[in-house]
mmCIF file with all atom_site columns, C-alpha atoms in Angstrom:
data_model
loop_
_atom_site.group_PDB
_atom_site.id
_atom_site.type_symbol
_atom_site.label_atom_id
_atom_site.label_alt_id
_atom_site.label_comp_id
_atom_site.label_asym_id
_atom_site.label_entity_id
_atom_site.label_seq_id
_atom_site.pdbx_PDB_ins_code
_atom_site.Cartn_x
_atom_site.Cartn_y
_atom_site.Cartn_z
_atom_site.occupancy
_atom_site.B_iso_or_equiv
_atom_site.pdbx_formal_charge
_atom_site.auth_seq_id
_atom_site.auth_comp_id
_atom_site.auth_asym_id
_atom_site.auth_atom_id
_atom_site.pdbx_PDB_model_num
ATOM 1   C CA . UNK A 1 1   ? 0.505  39.385  -1.826  1.00 57.00 ? 1   UNK A CA 1
ATOM 2   C CA . UNK A 1 2   ? 3.934  39.334  -3.494  1.00 67.00 ? 2   UNK A CA 1
ATOM 3   C CA . UNK A 1 3   ? 5.696  38.408  -0.300  1.00 73.00 ? 3   UNK A CA 1
ATOM 4   C CA . UNK A 1 4   ? 3.294  35.564  0.301   1.00 75.00 ? 4   UNK A CA 1
ATOM 5   C CA . UNK A 1 5   ? 3.671  34.284  -3.276  1.00 75.00 ? 5   UNK A CA 1
ATOM 6   C CA . UNK A 1 6   ? 7.528  34.323  -2.916  1.00 78.00 ? 6   UNK A CA 1
ATOM 7   C CA . UNK A 1 7   ? 7.274  32.500  0.363   1.00 84.00 ? 7   UNK A CA 1
ATOM 8   C CA . UNK A 1 8   ? 5.005  29.881  -1.082  1.00 83.00 ? 8   UNK A CA 1
ATOM 9   C CA . UNK A 1 9   ? 7.258  29.358  -4.159  1.00 83.00 ? 9   UNK A CA 1
ATOM 10  C CA . UNK A 1 10  ? 10.270 29.049  -1.835  1.00 85.00 ? 10  UNK A CA 1
ATOM 11  C CA . UNK A 1 11  ? 8.505  26.465  0.285   1.00 88.00 ? 11  UNK A CA 1
ATOM 12  C CA . UNK A 1 12  ? 7.519  24.497  -2.841  1.00 88.00 ? 12  UNK A CA 1
ATOM 13  C CA . UNK A 1 13  ? 11.078 24.621  -4.180  1.00 87.00 ? 13  UNK A CA 1
ATOM 14  C CA . UNK A 1 14  ? 12.371 23.317  -0.822  1.00 89.00 ? 14  UNK A CA 1
ATOM 15  C CA . UNK A 1 15  ? 9.809  20.509  -0.860  1.00 91.00 ? 15  UNK A CA 1
ATOM 16  C CA . UNK A 1 16  ? 10.751 19.495  -4.428  1.00 92.00 ? 16  UNK A CA 1
ATOM 17  C CA . UNK A 1 17  ? 14.434 19.445  -3.385  1.00 92.00 ? 17  UNK A CA 1
ATOM 18  C CA . UNK A 1 18  ? 13.650 17.300  -0.373  1.00 92.00 ? 18  UNK A CA 1
ATOM 19  C CA . UNK A 1 19  ? 11.685 14.906  -2.582  1.00 92.00 ? 19  UNK A CA 1
ATOM 20  C CA . UNK A 1 20  ? 14.593 14.623  -5.078  1.00 93.00 ? 20  UNK A CA 1
ATOM 21  C CA . UNK A 1 21  ? 16.911 13.892  -2.255  1.00 93.00 ? 21  UNK A CA 1
ATOM 22  C CA . UNK A 1 22  ? 14.654 11.153  -0.978  1.00 93.00 ? 22  UNK A CA 1
ATOM 23  C CA . UNK A 1 23  ? 14.480 9.624   -4.436  1.00 94.00 ? 23  UNK A CA 1
ATOM 24  C CA . UNK A 1 24  ? 18.319 9.547   -4.551  1.00 95.00 ? 24  UNK A CA 1
ATOM 25  C CA . UNK A 1 25  ? 18.457 7.967   -1.108  1.00 95.00 ? 25  UNK A CA 1
ATOM 26  C CA . UNK A 1 26  ? 15.859 5.373   -2.208  1.00 96.00 ? 26  UNK A CA 1
ATOM 27  C CA . UNK A 1 27  ? 17.966 4.462   -5.251  1.00 97.00 ? 27  UNK A CA 1
ATOM 28  C CA . UNK A 1 28  ? 21.067 4.156   -3.060  1.00 97.00 ? 28  UNK A CA 1
ATOM 29  C CA . UNK A 1 29  ? 19.337 1.609   -0.798  1.00 97.00 ? 29  UNK A CA 1
ATOM 30  C CA . UNK A 1 30  ? 17.680 -0.152  -3.715  1.00 97.00 ? 30  UNK A CA 1
ATOM 31  C CA . UNK A 1 31  ? 21.113 -0.512  -5.337  1.00 98.00 ? 31  UNK A CA 1
ATOM 32  C CA . UNK A 1 32  ? 22.604 -1.958  -2.182  1.00 97.00 ? 32  UNK A CA 1
ATOM 33  C CA . UNK A 1 33  ? 19.666 -4.347  -1.850  1.00 97.00 ? 33  UNK A CA 1
ATOM 34  C CA . UNK A 1 34  ? 20.222 -5.409  -5.544  1.00 97.00 ? 34  UNK A CA 1
ATOM 35  C CA . UNK A 1 35  ? 23.924 -6.024  -5.180  1.00 97.00 ? 35  UNK A CA 1
ATOM 36  C CA . UNK A 1 36  ? 23.701 -7.812  -1.889  1.00 96.00 ? 36  UNK A CA 1
ATOM 37  C CA . UNK A 1 37  ? 20.340 -9.576  -2.337  1.00 96.00 ? 37  UNK A CA 1
ATOM 38  C CA . UNK A 1 38  ? 19.311 -7.844  0.897   1.00 97.00 ? 38  UNK A CA 1
ATOM 39  C CA . UNK A 1 39  ? 15.582 -8.359  1.277   1.00 97.00 ? 39  UNK A CA 1
ATOM 40  C CA . UNK A 1 40  ? 15.362 -6.094  4.356   1.00 96.00 ? 40  UNK A CA 1
ATOM 41  C CA . UNK A 1 41  ? 16.792 -3.088  2.428   1.00 96.00 ? 41  UNK A CA 1
ATOM 42  C CA . UNK A 1 42  ? 14.432 -3.774  -0.484  1.00 97.00 ? 42  UNK A CA 1
ATOM 43  C CA . UNK A 1 43  ? 11.450 -3.865  1.810   1.00 96.00 ? 43  UNK A CA 1
ATOM 44  C CA . UNK A 1 44  ? 12.563 -0.623  3.377   1.00 95.00 ? 44  UNK A CA 1
ATOM 45  C CA . UNK A 1 45  ? 12.606 1.075   -0.035  1.00 96.00 ? 45  UNK A CA 1
ATOM 46  C CA . UNK A 1 46  ? 9.228  -0.336  -0.852  1.00 95.00 ? 46  UNK A CA 1
ATOM 47  C CA . UNK A 1 47  ? 7.764  0.685   2.498   1.00 93.00 ? 47  UNK A CA 1
ATOM 48  C CA . UNK A 1 48  ? 8.954  4.250   2.283   1.00 90.00 ? 48  UNK A CA 1
ATOM 49  C CA . UNK A 1 49  ? 7.355  4.844   -1.106  1.00 87.00 ? 49  UNK A CA 1
ATOM 50  C CA . UNK A 1 50  ? 4.176  5.861   0.703   1.00 86.00 ? 50  UNK A CA 1
ATOM 51  C CA . UNK A 1 51  ? 6.080  8.779   2.264   1.00 86.00 ? 51  UNK A CA 1
ATOM 52  C CA . UNK A 1 52  ? 7.286  10.031  -1.132  1.00 86.00 ? 52  UNK A CA 1
ATOM 53  C CA . UNK A 1 53  ? 3.680  9.623   -2.540  1.00 88.00 ? 53  UNK A CA 1
ATOM 54  C CA . UNK A 1 54  ? 2.314  11.767  0.265   1.00 91.00 ? 54  UNK A CA 1
ATOM 55  C CA . UNK A 1 55  ? 4.916  14.466  -0.515  1.00 91.00 ? 55  UNK A CA 1
ATOM 56  C CA . UNK A 1 56  ? 4.094  14.246  -4.241  1.00 91.00 ? 56  UNK A CA 1
ATOM 57  C CA . UNK A 1 57  ? 0.435  14.873  -3.519  1.00 91.00 ? 57  UNK A CA 1
ATOM 58  C CA . UNK A 1 58  ? 1.304  17.775  -1.246  1.00 92.00 ? 58  UNK A CA 1
ATOM 59  C CA . UNK A 1 59  ? 3.570  19.403  -3.890  1.00 91.00 ? 59  UNK A CA 1
ATOM 60  C CA . UNK A 1 60  ? 0.940  19.035  -6.585  1.00 90.00 ? 60  UNK A CA 1
ATOM 61  C CA . UNK A 1 61  ? -1.633 20.521  -4.245  1.00 91.00 ? 61  UNK A CA 1
ATOM 62  C CA . UNK A 1 62  ? 0.545  23.536  -3.482  1.00 88.00 ? 62  UNK A CA 1
ATOM 63  C CA . UNK A 1 63  ? 1.443  24.110  -7.110  1.00 87.00 ? 63  UNK A CA 1
ATOM 64  C CA . UNK A 1 64  ? -2.218 24.024  -8.231  1.00 86.00 ? 64  UNK A CA 1
ATOM 65  C CA . UNK A 1 65  ? -3.259 26.285  -5.364  1.00 85.00 ? 65  UNK A CA 1
ATOM 66  C CA . UNK A 1 66  ? -0.709 28.828  -6.555  1.00 81.00 ? 66  UNK A CA 1
ATOM 67  C CA . UNK A 1 67  ? -2.265 28.675  -9.992  1.00 79.00 ? 67  UNK A CA 1
ATOM 68  C CA . UNK A 1 68  ? -5.813 29.027  -8.657  1.00 79.00 ? 68  UNK A CA 1
ATOM 69  C CA . UNK A 1 69  ? -5.269 31.556  -5.908  1.00 73.00 ? 69  UNK A CA 1
ATOM 70  C CA . UNK A 1 70  ? -2.379 33.754  -7.188  1.00 70.00 ? 70  UNK A CA 1
ATOM 71  C CA . UNK A 1 71  ? -3.249 33.650  -10.914 1.00 69.00 ? 71  UNK A CA 1
ATOM 72  C CA . UNK A 1 72  ? 0.418  34.058  -11.883 1.00 65.00 ? 72  UNK A CA 1
ATOM 73  C CA . UNK A 1 73  ? 1.471  35.406  -15.257 1.00 70.00 ? 73  UNK A CA 1
ATOM 74  C CA . UNK A 1 74  ? 4.726  35.695  -17.253 1.00 73.00 ? 74  UNK A CA 1
ATOM 75  C CA . UNK A 1 75  ? 7.764  34.632  -15.144 1.00 74.00 ? 75  UNK A CA 1
ATOM 76  C CA . UNK A 1 76  ? 5.652  33.643  -12.201 1.00 78.00 ? 76  UNK A CA 1
ATOM 77  C CA . UNK A 1 77  ? 3.505  31.380  -14.319 1.00 81.00 ? 77  UNK A CA 1
ATOM 78  C CA . UNK A 1 78  ? 6.682  29.789  -15.689 1.00 82.00 ? 78  UNK A CA 1
ATOM 79  C CA . UNK A 1 79  ? 7.770  28.989  -12.169 1.00 83.00 ? 79  UNK A CA 1
ATOM 80  C CA . UNK A 1 80  ? 4.560  27.300  -11.216 1.00 83.00 ? 80  UNK A CA 1
ATOM 81  C CA . UNK A 1 81  ? 4.233  25.266  -14.411 1.00 85.00 ? 81  UNK A CA 1
ATOM 82  C CA . UNK A 1 82  ? 7.957  24.192  -14.156 1.00 87.00 ? 82  UNK A CA 1
ATOM 83  C CA . UNK A 1 83  ? 7.226  23.148  -10.570 1.00 87.00 ? 83  UNK A CA 1
ATOM 84  C CA . UNK A 1 84  ? 4.314  20.985  -11.675 1.00 89.00 ? 84  UNK A CA 1
ATOM 85  C CA . UNK A 1 85  ? 6.448  19.288  -14.333 1.00 91.00 ? 85  UNK A CA 1
ATOM 86  C CA . UNK A 1 86  ? 9.281  18.725  -11.845 1.00 93.00 ? 86  UNK A CA 1
ATOM 87  C CA . UNK A 1 87  ? 6.889  17.017  -9.512  1.00 92.00 ? 87  UNK A CA 1
ATOM 88  C CA . UNK A 1 88  ? 6.263  14.449  -12.240 1.00 93.00 ? 88  UNK A CA 1
ATOM 89  C CA . UNK A 1 89  ? 9.977  13.844  -12.806 1.00 95.00 ? 89  UNK A CA 1
ATOM 90  C CA . UNK A 1 90  ? 10.704 13.367  -9.062  1.00 94.00 ? 90  UNK A CA 1
ATOM 91  C CA . UNK A 1 91  ? 7.740  11.055  -8.893  1.00 93.00 ? 91  UNK A CA 1
ATOM 92  C CA . UNK A 1 92  ? 9.177  8.899   -11.673 1.00 95.00 ? 92  UNK A CA 1
ATOM 93  C CA . UNK A 1 93  ? 12.613 8.864   -10.007 1.00 96.00 ? 93  UNK A CA 1
ATOM 94  C CA . UNK A 1 94  ? 11.074 7.424   -6.758  1.00 94.00 ? 94  UNK A CA 1
ATOM 95  C CA . UNK A 1 95  ? 9.093  4.910   -8.777  1.00 95.00 ? 95  UNK A CA 1
ATOM 96  C CA . UNK A 1 96  ? 12.175 3.674   -10.622 1.00 97.00 ? 96  UNK A CA 1
ATOM 97  C CA . UNK A 1 97  ? 14.037 3.121   -7.356  1.00 97.00 ? 97  UNK A CA 1
ATOM 98  C CA . UNK A 1 98  ? 10.962 1.195   -6.242  1.00 96.00 ? 98  UNK A CA 1
ATOM 99  C CA . UNK A 1 99  ? 11.156 -0.988  -9.335  1.00 97.00 ? 99  UNK A CA 1
ATOM 100 C CA . UNK A 1 100 ? 14.794 -1.878  -8.509  1.00 98.00 ? 100 UNK A CA 1
ATOM 101 C CA . UNK A 1 101 ? 13.844 -2.889  -5.012  1.00 97.00 ? 101 UNK A CA 1
ATOM 102 C CA . UNK A 1 102 ? 10.963 -5.002  -6.329  1.00 97.00 ? 102 UNK A CA 1
ATOM 103 C CA . UNK A 1 103 ? 13.314 -6.984  -8.601  1.00 97.00 ? 103 UNK A CA 1
ATOM 104 C CA . UNK A 1 104 ? 15.477 -7.794  -5.555  1.00 96.00 ? 104 UNK A CA 1
ATOM 105 C CA . UNK A 1 105 ? 12.438 -8.907  -3.623  1.00 96.00 ? 105 UNK A CA 1
ATOM 106 C CA . UNK A 1 106 ? 11.127 -11.024 -6.499  1.00 95.00 ? 106 UNK A CA 1
ATOM 107 C CA . UNK A 1 107 ? 14.434 -12.915 -6.942  1.00 95.00 ? 107 UNK A CA 1
ATOM 108 C CA . UNK A 1 108 ? 15.275 -13.281 -3.227  1.00 95.00 ? 108 UNK A CA 1
ATOM 109 C CA . UNK A 1 109 ? 17.042 -15.270 -1.851  1.00 95.00 ? 109 UNK A CA 1
ATOM 110 C CA . UNK A 1 110 ? 18.850 -15.543 -5.140  1.00 94.00 ? 110 UNK A CA 1
ATOM 111 C CA . UNK A 1 111 ? 20.755 -12.660 -6.561  1.00 94.00 ? 111 UNK A CA 1
ATOM 112 C CA . UNK A 1 112 ? 19.014 -10.960 -9.454  1.00 93.00 ? 112 UNK A CA 1
ATOM 113 C CA . UNK A 1 113 ? 22.250 -10.094 -11.147 1.00 94.00 ? 113 UNK A CA 1
ATOM 114 C CA . UNK A 1 114 ? 24.980 -12.376 -12.485 1.00 93.00 ? 114 UNK A CA 1
ATOM 115 C CA . UNK A 1 115 ? 28.188 -11.601 -10.692 1.00 91.00 ? 115 UNK A CA 1
ATOM 116 C CA . UNK A 1 116 ? 29.852 -10.508 -13.927 1.00 91.00 ? 116 UNK A CA 1
ATOM 117 C CA . UNK A 1 117 ? 27.572 -7.369  -14.195 1.00 94.00 ? 117 UNK A CA 1
ATOM 118 C CA . UNK A 1 118 ? 27.708 -6.303  -10.573 1.00 95.00 ? 118 UNK A CA 1
ATOM 119 C CA . UNK A 1 119 ? 30.403 -3.731  -11.284 1.00 95.00 ? 119 UNK A CA 1
ATOM 120 C CA . UNK A 1 120 ? 28.254 -2.106  -13.991 1.00 95.00 ? 120 UNK A CA 1
ATOM 121 C CA . UNK A 1 121 ? 25.265 -1.679  -11.618 1.00 97.00 ? 121 UNK A CA 1
ATOM 122 C CA . UNK A 1 122 ? 27.422 -0.559  -8.744  1.00 97.00 ? 122 UNK A CA 1
ATOM 123 C CA . UNK A 1 123 ? 28.671 2.276   -10.972 1.00 97.00 ? 123 UNK A CA 1
ATOM 124 C CA . UNK A 1 124 ? 25.237 2.953   -12.457 1.00 97.00 ? 124 UNK A CA 1
ATOM 125 C CA . UNK A 1 125 ? 23.883 3.119   -8.948  1.00 97.00 ? 125 UNK A CA 1
ATOM 126 C CA . UNK A 1 126 ? 26.675 5.549   -7.891  1.00 97.00 ? 126 UNK A CA 1
ATOM 127 C CA . UNK A 1 127 ? 25.939 7.841   -10.826 1.00 97.00 ? 127 UNK A CA 1
ATOM 128 C CA . UNK A 1 128 ? 22.136 7.757   -10.116 1.00 97.00 ? 128 UNK A CA 1
ATOM 129 C CA . UNK A 1 129 ? 22.638 8.652   -6.417  1.00 96.00 ? 129 UNK A CA 1
ATOM 130 C CA . UNK A 1 130 ? 25.020 11.496  -7.384  1.00 96.00 ? 130 UNK A CA 1
ATOM 131 C CA . UNK A 1 131 ? 22.419 12.794  -9.849  1.00 96.00 ? 131 UNK A CA 1
ATOM 132 C CA . UNK A 1 132 ? 19.676 12.650  -7.311  1.00 95.00 ? 132 UNK A CA 1
ATOM 133 C CA . UNK A 1 133 ? 21.804 14.686  -4.896  1.00 95.00 ? 133 UNK A CA 1
ATOM 134 C CA . UNK A 1 134 ? 22.634 17.096  -7.664  1.00 95.00 ? 134 UNK A CA 1
ATOM 135 C CA . UNK A 1 135 ? 18.978 17.496  -8.634  1.00 95.00 ? 135 UNK A CA 1
ATOM 136 C CA . UNK A 1 136 ? 18.232 18.348  -5.032  1.00 94.00 ? 136 UNK A CA 1
ATOM 137 C CA . UNK A 1 137 ? 20.985 20.921  -4.992  1.00 94.00 ? 137 UNK A CA 1
ATOM 138 C CA . UNK A 1 138 ? 19.814 22.469  -8.274  1.00 94.00 ? 138 UNK A CA 1
ATOM 139 C CA . UNK A 1 139 ? 16.226 22.751  -7.091  1.00 92.00 ? 139 UNK A CA 1
ATOM 140 C CA . UNK A 1 140 ? 17.386 24.505  -3.968  1.00 90.00 ? 140 UNK A CA 1
ATOM 141 C CA . UNK A 1 141 ? 19.988 26.844  -5.522  1.00 91.00 ? 141 UNK A CA 1
ATOM 142 C CA . UNK A 1 142 ? 18.467 27.371  -8.971  1.00 90.00 ? 142 UNK A CA 1
ATOM 143 C CA . UNK A 1 143 ? 21.950 27.402  -10.400 1.00 92.00 ? 143 UNK A CA 1
ATOM 144 C CA . UNK A 1 144 ? 21.591 27.007  -14.234 1.00 91.00 ? 144 UNK A CA 1
ATOM 145 C CA . UNK A 1 145 ? 25.244 26.107  -14.652 1.00 92.00 ? 145 UNK A CA 1
ATOM 146 C CA . UNK A 1 146 ? 25.116 23.292  -12.172 1.00 92.00 ? 146 UNK A CA 1
ATOM 147 C CA . UNK A 1 147 ? 21.783 22.220  -13.728 1.00 93.00 ? 147 UNK A CA 1
ATOM 148 C CA . UNK A 1 148 ? 23.488 21.888  -17.112 1.00 92.00 ? 148 UNK A CA 1
ATOM 149 C CA . UNK A 1 149 ? 26.197 19.701  -15.647 1.00 92.00 ? 149 UNK A CA 1
ATOM 150 C CA . UNK A 1 150 ? 23.610 16.997  -14.911 1.00 94.00 ? 150 UNK A CA 1
ATOM 151 C CA . UNK A 1 151 ? 23.749 16.092  -18.679 1.00 91.00 ? 151 UNK A CA 1
ATOM 152 C CA . UNK A 1 152 ? 27.458 15.123  -18.369 1.00 89.00 ? 152 UNK A CA 1
ATOM 153 C CA . UNK A 1 153 ? 26.593 12.591  -15.639 1.00 89.00 ? 153 UNK A CA 1
ATOM 154 C CA . UNK A 1 154 ? 23.826 11.329  -17.837 1.00 93.00 ? 154 UNK A CA 1
ATOM 155 C CA . UNK A 1 155 ? 26.321 10.709  -20.679 1.00 94.00 ? 155 UNK A CA 1
ATOM 156 C CA . UNK A 1 156 ? 28.361 8.497   -18.368 1.00 94.00 ? 156 UNK A CA 1
ATOM 157 C CA . UNK A 1 157 ? 25.156 6.549   -17.452 1.00 96.00 ? 157 UNK A CA 1
ATOM 158 C CA . UNK A 1 158 ? 24.303 6.148   -21.091 1.00 95.00 ? 158 UNK A CA 1
ATOM 159 C CA . UNK A 1 159 ? 27.799 4.792   -21.902 1.00 95.00 ? 159 UNK A CA 1
ATOM 160 C CA . UNK A 1 160 ? 27.434 2.142   -19.150 1.00 95.00 ? 160 UNK A CA 1
ATOM 161 C CA . UNK A 1 161 ? 23.974 1.251   -20.375 1.00 94.00 ? 161 UNK A CA 1
ATOM 162 C CA . UNK A 1 162 ? 25.154 0.771   -23.932 1.00 93.00 ? 162 UNK A CA 1
ATOM 163 C CA . UNK A 1 163 ? 28.044 -1.339  -22.816 1.00 92.00 ? 163 UNK A CA 1
ATOM 164 C CA . UNK A 1 164 ? 25.756 -3.452  -20.693 1.00 91.00 ? 164 UNK A CA 1
ATOM 165 C CA . UNK A 1 165 ? 23.486 -4.102  -23.670 1.00 87.00 ? 165 UNK A CA 1
ATOM 166 C CA . UNK A 1 166 ? 26.480 -5.400  -25.738 1.00 89.00 ? 166 UNK A CA 1
ATOM 167 C CA . UNK A 1 167 ? 27.122 -7.921  -23.048 1.00 88.00 ? 167 UNK A CA 1
ATOM 168 C CA . UNK A 1 168 ? 23.587 -9.148  -23.319 1.00 87.00 ? 168 UNK A CA 1
ATOM 169 C CA . UNK A 1 169 ? 23.870 -9.481  -27.110 1.00 86.00 ? 169 UNK A CA 1
ATOM 170 C CA . UNK A 1 170 ? 27.168 -11.383 -26.903 1.00 84.00 ? 170 UNK A CA 1
ATOM 171 C CA . UNK A 1 171 ? 26.936 -14.991 -27.897 1.00 81.00 ? 171 UNK A CA 1
ATOM 172 C CA . UNK A 1 172 ? 29.029 -15.849 -24.854 1.00 84.00 ? 172 UNK A CA 1
ATOM 173 C CA . UNK A 1 173 ? 26.253 -14.793 -22.513 1.00 87.00 ? 173 UNK A CA 1
ATOM 174 C CA . UNK A 1 174 ? 25.761 -17.911 -20.375 1.00 89.00 ? 174 UNK A CA 1
ATOM 175 C CA . UNK A 1 175 ? 23.220 -16.943 -17.759 1.00 89.00 ? 175 UNK A CA 1
ATOM 176 C CA . UNK A 1 176 ? 19.955 -17.688 -19.545 1.00 89.00 ? 176 UNK A CA 1
ATOM 177 C CA . UNK A 1 177 ? 16.839 -15.715 -20.388 1.00 89.00 ? 177 UNK A CA 1
ATOM 178 C CA . UNK A 1 178 ? 15.539 -14.709 -16.950 1.00 90.00 ? 178 UNK A CA 1
ATOM 179 C CA . UNK A 1 179 ? 18.769 -12.913 -15.823 1.00 91.00 ? 179 UNK A CA 1
ATOM 180 C CA . UNK A 1 180 ? 18.991 -11.329 -19.249 1.00 92.00 ? 180 UNK A CA 1
ATOM 181 C CA . UNK A 1 181 ? 15.474 -9.878  -18.799 1.00 92.00 ? 181 UNK A CA 1
ATOM 182 C CA . UNK A 1 182 ? 16.315 -8.641  -15.290 1.00 94.00 ? 182 UNK A CA 1
ATOM 183 C CA . UNK A 1 183 ? 19.526 -6.985  -16.468 1.00 94.00 ? 183 UNK A CA 1
ATOM 184 C CA . UNK A 1 184 ? 17.687 -5.348  -19.370 1.00 94.00 ? 184 UNK A CA 1
ATOM 185 C CA . UNK A 1 185 ? 14.901 -3.962  -17.191 1.00 95.00 ? 185 UNK A CA 1
ATOM 186 C CA . UNK A 1 186 ? 17.285 -2.907  -14.446 1.00 97.00 ? 186 UNK A CA 1
ATOM 187 C CA . UNK A 1 187 ? 19.589 -1.132  -16.868 1.00 96.00 ? 187 UNK A CA 1
ATOM 188 C CA . UNK A 1 188 ? 16.626 0.730   -18.214 1.00 96.00 ? 188 UNK A CA 1
ATOM 189 C CA . UNK A 1 189 ? 15.480 1.771   -14.757 1.00 97.00 ? 189 UNK A CA 1
ATOM 190 C CA . UNK A 1 190 ? 18.873 3.435   -13.963 1.00 97.00 ? 190 UNK A CA 1
ATOM 191 C CA . UNK A 1 191 ? 19.001 5.056   -17.374 1.00 97.00 ? 191 UNK A CA 1
ATOM 192 C CA . UNK A 1 192 ? 15.570 6.486   -16.976 1.00 97.00 ? 192 UNK A CA 1
ATOM 193 C CA . UNK A 1 193 ? 16.347 7.705   -13.365 1.00 97.00 ? 193 UNK A CA 1
ATOM 194 C CA . UNK A 1 194 ? 19.270 9.710   -14.843 1.00 97.00 ? 194 UNK A CA 1
ATOM 195 C CA . UNK A 1 195 ? 17.078 11.023  -17.688 1.00 96.00 ? 195 UNK A CA 1
ATOM 196 C CA . UNK A 1 196 ? 14.526 12.442  -15.210 1.00 96.00 ? 196 UNK A CA 1
ATOM 197 C CA . UNK A 1 197 ? 17.310 14.118  -13.201 1.00 96.00 ? 197 UNK A CA 1
ATOM 198 C CA . UNK A 1 198 ? 18.540 15.806  -16.414 1.00 96.00 ? 198 UNK A CA 1
ATOM 199 C CA . UNK A 1 199 ? 14.939 16.892  -17.175 1.00 95.00 ? 199 UNK A CA 1
ATOM 200 C CA . UNK A 1 200 ? 14.798 18.513  -13.724 1.00 95.00 ? 200 UNK A CA 1
ATOM 201 C CA . UNK A 1 201 ? 17.978 20.396  -14.632 1.00 94.00 ? 201 UNK A CA 1
ATOM 202 C CA . UNK A 1 202 ? 16.386 21.521  -17.969 1.00 93.00 ? 202 UNK A CA 1
ATOM 203 C CA . UNK A 1 203 ? 13.299 22.730  -16.077 1.00 92.00 ? 203 UNK A CA 1
ATOM 204 C CA . UNK A 1 204 ? 15.406 24.736  -13.660 1.00 92.00 ? 204 UNK A CA 1
ATOM 205 C CA . UNK A 1 205 ? 17.274 26.404  -16.470 1.00 92.00 ? 205 UNK A CA 1
ATOM 206 C CA . UNK A 1 206 ? 13.952 27.230  -18.066 1.00 90.00 ? 206 UNK A CA 1
ATOM 207 C CA . UNK A 1 207 ? 12.617 28.587  -14.767 1.00 85.00 ? 207 UNK A CA 1
ATOM 208 C CA . UNK A 1 208 ? 15.635 30.850  -14.354 1.00 86.00 ? 208 UNK A CA 1
ATOM 209 C CA . UNK A 1 209 ? 16.292 32.004  -17.947 1.00 86.00 ? 209 UNK A CA 1
ATOM 210 C CA . UNK A 1 210 ? 12.948 31.570  -19.709 1.00 83.00 ? 210 UNK A CA 1
ATOM 211 C CA . UNK A 1 211 ? 14.570 29.403  -22.362 1.00 85.00 ? 211 UNK A CA 1
ATOM 212 C CA . UNK A 1 212 ? 14.191 25.626  -22.347 1.00 81.00 ? 212 UNK A CA 1
ATOM 213 C CA . UNK A 1 213 ? 17.585 24.208  -23.503 1.00 84.00 ? 213 UNK A CA 1
ATOM 214 C CA . UNK A 1 214 ? 17.813 21.501  -26.158 1.00 80.00 ? 214 UNK A CA 1
ATOM 215 C CA . UNK A 1 215 ? 19.979 18.443  -25.878 1.00 75.00 ? 215 UNK A CA 1
ATOM 216 C CA . UNK A 1 216 ? 22.517 20.208  -28.127 1.00 75.00 ? 216 UNK A CA 1
ATOM 217 C CA . UNK A 1 217 ? 22.557 23.245  -25.754 1.00 73.00 ? 217 UNK A CA 1
ATOM 218 C CA . UNK A 1 218 ? 23.340 20.995  -22.828 1.00 77.00 ? 218 UNK A CA 1
ATOM 219 C CA . UNK A 1 219 ? 26.077 19.125  -24.625 1.00 73.00 ? 219 UNK A CA 1
ATOM 220 C CA . UNK A 1 220 ? 27.876 22.365  -25.477 1.00 66.00 ? 220 UNK A CA 1
ATOM 221 C CA . UNK A 1 221 ? 27.413 24.035  -22.100 1.00 63.00 ? 221 UNK A CA 1
#
């Protein structure tokens, strides 16, 4: 029974890692579609969301089956509960990439972004994609030190988001209300994508050590 349980947990961890990788890839394509006003890329992201949704449902089913059939306790229970919570984070990451693609589609053939903020979103997209790949790595390796490093990338994302907000509040903003709304929403999508990647890192640390780190713990690690 123990061997079977370990194999099932390993399979679930691999599935979660694959899903995180797909979320990162979706955000990469969504960012390209946003910067280039590429409708085909946006439609690709939107169309592939069904694949992620199927995997989400499969991961949830496997996790709940482990709870029901294996009746885990102590550290084993911690692993299963963490996995269920990670499913939710990965699901949100995929949904946020989908939101970015939908903004591109809604504004097409126009660009959703004023040219002056393209550089901000190119960098936010780069960080988000990197964090998606790191989340995948962390889920597969269960390396708590690498998991803690996700918080550093999130700080860079937060800095960009704050700076972007100052541009919107500047009296010299000349692009009108609709672009301001799009930039505000899009900035939030990238920020939240990074937040969920950090949360995955926290869950992995908890899974390995039994201690859920606070924000202060991650900042000093």
